[in-house]
Structures are given as C-alpha cells and as structure tokens.
C-alpha cells in the first residue's frame, strides 16, 4: 500500500510540475495581443463554468436536448472510470428505454459489489495475511492493520475515489457514516439477538471512544466544509495512536492474565475472545484451498497444474451445496477465473505455500498488465512511447522475459525463496482491481442520483453503505451463531474505525498537492447533519447503555438498536424527499 501511495503522489506531483512549467513557458512567449486574447478566453471559460447547471436538472430539459445537456455541462463530466454511464442513459438509450437502462445499471451495480467482495475475500485478504505472517506481526497488530485494511478495502477505496471529485465527496461521507451507523446498529443488534453475551469491557470502551473521536473530527470538517492538510494528517495520526493503544493494552491484559491465571475462567471456546487477544483472521478471508488440491495424490505435469489451478470450482463441493449457493457460484465463476489469471495468492499455512509454477509465471505477465490498464482507467497503459509503441506492449515483453527466467530456474514441487514477492504482487494487483470496481460503483451511484434527483449523501448511506457492509453483516452474525459473539462484536468497531480514519485521511491526502492543501466538502444540507447526529447518538447510546447493563448485551438491547436504525432511515428518506425540511437549509 505504501508503494502504491508513493507512486500515486509522485504522479500527481509530476503532473502538477509539468502543468506549471508549461504555463510559465507559454506566458513568457506571449505577445500583448496574444495576452489579450488569452485573457478573453479565460473570462469566457470562467463565465461558462459559472453558468454550469446542476447535472440533476437534466430531467427538466426537453427529451431532444438532454444528450447535449449531458455532453456540454461541466457538472455532468466523469473524470474516471471505463464507462460513461450518463452518456449511455441519455444519449445511447432512447427515452422510452431509459427504465431498461436503469435496470441494467442496477444489476451491474450489484455485480460490482460481488466483484468487490470476491476480490477482497479470496485474493486481497489472503495476501495481506501472508505478508503479515512473513513480517511476523502479532495477531492483534495484524488485526487492526493488515486484516482491517483487507476487510475494509471496498469502503476505503470507494471513499478515496469519491473524495477525488468535490461533486462526489458527499458520497464518501454518506457511505462512511452510513456504514458506521449500519454496523453499530443492525450488525451489533443482530449479534445481540442471535446470541446474548457479555462483552469485554476495556476493548469496547476503547473502540467506542476512538470511534466517537473520529466522528467528531469528521463533524468538524463538515462544519467548516473543508479538510486541511493538518486535519488529514490528524486522521492518520489518530489511527496510528489507536494501533499503539491496542498493542499496549494487549500487553497489559496478557500480563494481568498471567498473574491471575487461577481466577480466570473462559466462557467461550478457546479462541481469541476480544480484540485484545486476537483478531478475526480465521473468518476475514477465504481461500481456494479445496479447489487447489488435486483430486488424486499423484505427481502432476506442468499442464495439469496450470489447468487445475485455473479452475475455481470444486465439483465435490458443488454436489453437496444447496441450490442458492450454486446460483451464486455461477455468477462468481467469471470473476474468479479472471482474478485467478491475474492475481497470485500466497498461503503460508500450506506446505507448498500455494506455489503453482506455470500459473505464477503467467502472473508475471498478466499482473503488471492489469496494473497499467486499470491505473487512471487505462490512460497510462494506452500511452504510446514516442507515439509508436504502447506502454502495455513494453509491460508484456518485460513480464514475459521475467516469466521465462522464473520458469527455467524453479521447480513444480517447491516454491522459490522469493515466493513472498508474489504476495506483494497479489496485494498490489487485487488493490488495483478493487479500485477499478470502486470507481465504477461511484460513477453508477452518481448516475442514479442524477436520474432520480437524489443527493450523493442518501446514495452513500443506503446503496453504497449496504453494498460494502453486507459481507461483514453475514460473516459477523455467522460468527456469533458459531459461539464467538465477542469476536464478532469487536469486529464491528475495529473495522469501521479503520474505514473512517484511513478512508477520510488517506482519501484527502491523495487529493492534495504542493499547491492545493485543502479538500473542499459540499455537505448536502440537512441530511448530512441528520446522518452525523444519528451516528453520534447511536454511539453515545451504546457507550452509556452497555456499561449500565454491566456489559451484558441482551436481546432487548439488540432490538432497540434495530428500531433506532429504522427510525433514522425513515427520517433520512423523508428529509431527502423534502417531507421534513428546515428553513435554514432550504
């Protein structure tokens, strides 16, 4: 991640420097006449930008003028992504078929959420786990750093993409706040209903306090409608302080347990029971362990290894699974095959560390190719060197050369000493896939907001928040059903702290350059304040109610949280459709 961040900042700085250099060179070469013409052009551009209309006003135009309105209005332009969804719905599809276009967009949105989930669960998280194992990190440190990043990758990348454009910054705020209130009410309440339990006091108080501080920082940023460099760094600094607090509190907790071993009695099965003792790594990501295993324990040829490793389907598992699982697997298969071909996965728990010699050599060609073709929507990959040879061609030739060298110097039976490099490569490529999918998600949501005249905030707190949180919901509630409610409840707070602090902090830092040290925010009126206030109240309610119950989470507490979320969602939707309004925000 640090390498990816450094490259991103370097590209922004180079682009900024070249733009400044080009401007200064043209200024020196201008004659007075040229200068006068340039000033007039600048004034015309300023007037045009001042006259730009909110893109959501497109429905008020005549049907014949909607396409030109979308194409000529600066507010309707999409900077990133592979597809122009606004142009598709208003220029490609006839007006009578716009409902069909919207239906296809919604189906594509759901499939993008599926892509995000598969990439994070099967490829991103396992490689992060392998990296943390190789670095010999403690379980608690890995849980609040690498594994938290793996579980929150869709949220963080969606926030980073949304913060890249002031018009969609509200989408990031809505998604982070919406996911926060969803997880702390629906997910936490569901855990308490499924299996009432007594939570660990110190981890709960610690996580609740840190999350309330993070929400307060975001509340202040919304109030002043900007995030400065100092504020962005404070988000990252607070997260680092949170990690250090987890490490110190874990050391103190273990020391106390050793001193009072006789009086301690476990109430749950012998697994890490709270965020001080461990993490949810066992539940945070799946792998293809069954799929990778050959059916017969015989020595396979190189071609057999390649074909088996490219097959994500275990036929024995397919026969014993229910029908709904098979249907979902059919939709996952194209994504899994594409990811298997481009993303290496290292599993340190296996004897061969998931070393697949022919497939890993193929990854040396496909993985860098995916990186250059997904970075900036293929802008760098399609660039031609000296206007002759494309960058993607250079990447293929270089990767093929490396693949031949690795293939000739390794064996099928044992991984090379540098096999861990493939984990870093898999981490980078899966991050690029997640970033590309997150960009398309943000663009589709913005398009739906234009079509239905919805604010980015309400789209963020509903569709984006639900889509990114649905996986955590099922995994945490399943974990509680299996007898580990403490671990599931700890995961609720640990993940959203990472998403809020790193999502806002990193998202804003990546948009700052040496000449622009402020990221502007444009809150969507009353709805943002209802969202922030509802999240703050839910945290305050839990912070007071849980200690009042001696840290026992009963079914009554769970039902209260769910009713609270339904009431909040009703008020938010009524505010969005202007049933509830205040004259101050009109």
XYZ file of C-alpha atoms in Angstrom, residues 26 39 52 103 110 164 181 186 209 287 376 395 435 530 543 565 583:
17
model
C 3.712 29.919 -22.653
C -7.427 36.917 -21.007
C -22.846 25.392 -15.384
C -32.400 -1.746 -14.590
C -24.907 -5.465 -7.708
C -11.223 12.696 -5.838
C -24.459 3.543 11.788
C -28.075 -3.544 12.572
C -14.083 6.324 22.423
C -9.086 -19.229 0.015
C -6.264 6.030 -14.345
C 4.876 -4.411 -19.939
C -10.006 0.460 -7.004
C -29.058 14.164 10.478
C -21.464 3.916 25.294
C -31.746 2.364 12.644
C -35.907 26.959 6.585
